PDB file of C-alpha atoms in Angstrom:
ATOM      1  CA  MET B 663      15.857  28.227 -70.853  1.00 61.00           C
ATOM      2  CA  SER B 664      15.376  25.508 -67.903  1.00 85.00           C
ATOM      3  CA  PHE B 665      19.074  25.822 -67.490  1.00 88.00           C
ATOM      4  CA  ILE B 666      19.374  29.315 -67.094  1.00 89.00           C
ATOM      5  CA  LYS B 667      16.417  29.589 -64.614  1.00 92.00           C
ATOM      6  CA  ARG B 668      17.912  26.445 -62.711  1.00 93.00           C
ATOM      7  CA  LEU B 669      20.964  29.222 -62.646  1.00 93.00           C
ATOM      8  CA  GLU B 670      19.015  32.227 -60.643  1.00 94.00           C
ATOM      9  CA  LYS B 671      16.831  30.013 -58.865  1.00 95.00           C
ATOM     10  CA  ASN B 672      20.711  29.123 -57.189  1.00 95.00           C
ATOM     11  CA  ILE B 673      21.436  32.916 -57.909  1.00 95.00           C
ATOM     12  CA  GLU B 674      18.302  33.841 -55.477  1.00 96.00           C
ATOM     13  CA  LYS B 675      19.378  30.849 -52.573  1.00 97.00           C
ATOM     14  CA  LEU B 676      23.500  32.134 -52.455  1.00 96.00           C
ATOM     15  CA  GLU B 677      21.965  35.638 -51.819  1.00 96.00           C
ATOM     16  CA  LYS B 678      19.303  34.628 -48.973  1.00 97.00           C
ATOM     17  CA  ASN B 679      22.148  32.811 -47.065  1.00 97.00           C
ATOM     18  CA  ILE B 680      24.751  35.940 -47.550  1.00 97.00           C
ATOM     19  CA  GLU B 681      22.266  37.591 -45.956  1.00 97.00           C
ATOM     20  CA  LYS B 682      21.890  35.420 -43.482  1.00 97.00           C
ATOM     21  CA  GLU B 683      25.508  35.102 -42.352  1.00 97.00           C
ATOM     22  CA  LYS B 684      25.146  38.747 -42.246  1.00 97.00           C
ATOM     23  CA  ALA B 685      22.138  39.170 -39.992  1.00 97.00           C
ATOM     24  CA  LYS B 686      24.946  36.282 -38.063  1.00 96.00           C
ATOM     25  CA  ILE B 687      27.366  39.473 -37.692  1.00 96.00           C
ATOM     26  CA  GLU B 688      24.902  41.387 -36.231  1.00 96.00           C
ATOM     27  CA  ASP B 689      23.988  39.633 -33.384  1.00 96.00           C
ATOM     28  CA  LEU B 690      27.434  38.586 -32.250  1.00 96.00           C
ATOM     29  CA  LYS B 691      28.016  42.145 -32.358  1.00 96.00           C
ATOM     30  CA  VAL B 692      24.989  42.342 -30.014  1.00 95.00           C
ATOM     31  CA  LYS B 693      25.976  39.611 -28.150  1.00 94.00           C
ATOM     32  CA  CYS B 694      29.681  41.466 -27.620  1.00 94.00           C
ATOM     33  CA  GLU B 695      28.397  45.027 -27.254  1.00 94.00           C
ATOM     34  CA  SER B 696      26.117  43.306 -24.319  1.00 94.00           C
ATOM     35  CA  HIS B 697      29.227  41.843 -22.689  1.00 92.00           C
ATOM     36  CA  LYS B 698      27.683  38.172 -23.319  1.00 93.00           C
ATOM     37  CA  ILE B 699      30.912  37.148 -25.409  1.00 92.00           C
ATOM     38  CA  THR B 700      34.515  38.735 -25.184  1.00 94.00           C
ATOM     39  CA  ARG B 701      35.681  40.855 -27.910  1.00 94.00           C
ATOM     40  CA  ALA B 702      38.331  38.492 -29.265  1.00 96.00           C
ATOM     41  CA  ASN B 703      36.075  35.310 -29.268  1.00 95.00           C
ATOM     42  CA  PHE B 704      33.878  38.085 -31.519  1.00 95.00           C
ATOM     43  CA  ASN B 705      36.190  39.039 -33.911  1.00 96.00           C
ATOM     44  CA  ILE B 706      37.346  34.808 -33.955  1.00 97.00           C
ATOM     45  CA  LYS B 707      34.118  33.688 -35.122  1.00 96.00           C
ATOM     46  CA  LYS B 708      33.913  37.290 -36.922  1.00 96.00           C
ATOM     47  CA  LYS B 709      36.374  36.118 -39.125  1.00 97.00           C
ATOM     48  CA  LYS B 710      34.481  32.396 -39.842  1.00 97.00           C
ATOM     49  CA  ILE B 711      31.834  33.942 -40.852  1.00 97.00           C
ATOM     50  CA  GLU B 712      32.407  36.523 -43.145  1.00 97.00           C
ATOM     51  CA  ALA B 713      35.195  33.847 -44.918  1.00 98.00           C
ATOM     52  CA  HIS B 714      32.257  32.307 -45.621  1.00 97.00           C
ATOM     53  CA  ILE B 715      30.292  34.750 -46.980  1.00 97.00           C
ATOM     54  CA  ARG B 716      33.004  35.323 -49.334  1.00 97.00           C
ATOM     55  CA  ALA B 717      33.021  31.849 -50.467  1.00 97.00           C
ATOM     56  CA  LEU B 718      29.470  32.235 -51.031  1.00 97.00           C
ATOM     57  CA  ASN B 719      29.913  36.035 -52.899  1.00 97.00           C
ATOM     58  CA  SER B 720      32.931  34.072 -55.386  1.00 97.00           C
ATOM     59  CA  ARG B 721      29.639  30.978 -56.091  1.00 96.00           C
ATOM     60  CA  LEU B 722      27.608  33.751 -56.820  1.00 96.00           C
ATOM     61  CA  ARG B 723      30.040  35.613 -59.499  1.00 96.00           C
ATOM     62  CA  VAL B 724      30.732  31.952 -60.849  1.00 96.00           C
ATOM     63  CA  LEU B 725      26.769  30.837 -61.326  1.00 95.00           C
ATOM     64  CA  GLN B 726      26.004  34.697 -63.339  1.00 95.00           C
ATOM     65  CA  GLY B 727      29.451  34.265 -65.370  1.00 95.00           C
ATOM     66  CA  GLY B 728      27.416  30.821 -66.374  1.00 93.00           C
ATOM     67  CA  ILE B 729      24.352  33.128 -66.800  1.00 93.00           C
ATOM     68  CA  ALA B 730      25.873  35.416 -69.389  1.00 93.00           C
ATOM     69  CA  LYS B 731      27.399  32.498 -71.352  1.00 94.00           C
ATOM     70  CA  GLU B 732      24.639  30.256 -72.111  1.00 92.00           C
ATOM     71  CA  LYS B 733      22.983  33.716 -73.052  1.00 92.00           C
ATOM     72  CA  ARG B 734      25.417  34.213 -75.418  1.00 94.00           C
ATOM     73  CA  PHE B 735      25.476  31.135 -76.459  1.00 93.00           C
ATOM     74  CA  GLU B 736      21.531  31.067 -76.887  1.00 92.00           C
ATOM     75  CA  GLU B 737      21.912  34.122 -79.212  1.00 93.00           C
ATOM     76  CA  GLU B 738      24.475  32.694 -81.358  1.00 94.00           C
ATOM     77  CA  LYS B 739      22.948  29.806 -82.137  1.00 93.00           C
ATOM     78  CA  ALA B 740      19.724  31.850 -83.178  1.00 93.00           C
ATOM     79  CA  GLU B 741      21.960  34.061 -85.498  1.00 93.00           C
ATOM     80  CA  LYS B 742      23.175  30.819 -86.761  1.00 93.00           C
ATOM     81  CA  LYS B 743      19.776  29.394 -87.662  1.00 92.00           C
ATOM     82  CA  LYS B 744      18.411  32.103 -88.841  1.00 91.00           C
ATOM     83  CA  LYS B 745      21.617  32.498 -90.927  1.00 91.00           C
ATOM     84  CA  LYS B 746      20.928  29.218 -92.646  1.00 90.00           C
ATOM     85  CA  LYS B 747      17.305  29.015 -92.941  1.00 89.00           C
ATOM     86  CA  GLU B 748      18.785  32.588 -95.376  1.00 89.00           C
ATOM     87  CA  GLU B 749      20.865  30.547 -97.258  1.00 88.00           C
ATOM     88  CA  LYS B 750      18.370  28.006 -97.934  1.00 86.00           C
ATOM     89  CA  ALA B 751      15.615  30.764 -99.435  1.00 85.00           C
ATOM     90  CA  GLU B 752      18.210  32.413-101.376  1.00 86.00           C
ATOM     91  CA  LYS B 753      19.178  28.936-102.920  1.00 83.00           C
ATOM     92  CA  LYS B 754      15.236  28.243-103.670  1.00 81.00           C
ATOM     93  CA  GLU B 755      15.288  31.600-105.348  1.00 82.00           C
ATOM     94  CA  LYS B 756      18.438  30.889-107.082  1.00 79.00           C
ATOM     95  CA  LYS B 757      16.548  27.160-108.711  1.00 78.00           C
ATOM     96  CA  LYS B 758      13.682  29.551-109.281  1.00 75.00           C
ATOM     97  CA  LYS B 759      14.786  31.711-111.624  1.00 65.00           C
TER      98      LYS B 759
END
């Protein structure tokens, strides 16, 4: 379970970073509206930040896929263990008869 917890922790960090990047865009928008930076400069910086957000989102999706895969693996492992236990119990019963 520790692996899944680490993945979840990384997902939380990425979500925080995405929110920070969105806040940066809002700050740039305010600066642009108050005429502290030009519209062209705003667009250039905004595109750069949006590219970073897309990169973070893709990392986020990869980690979410990793969590799903790990959970599926653990379920399969538990199923195999259960089957093995049942087979062992059946063998014991056959020996007793």
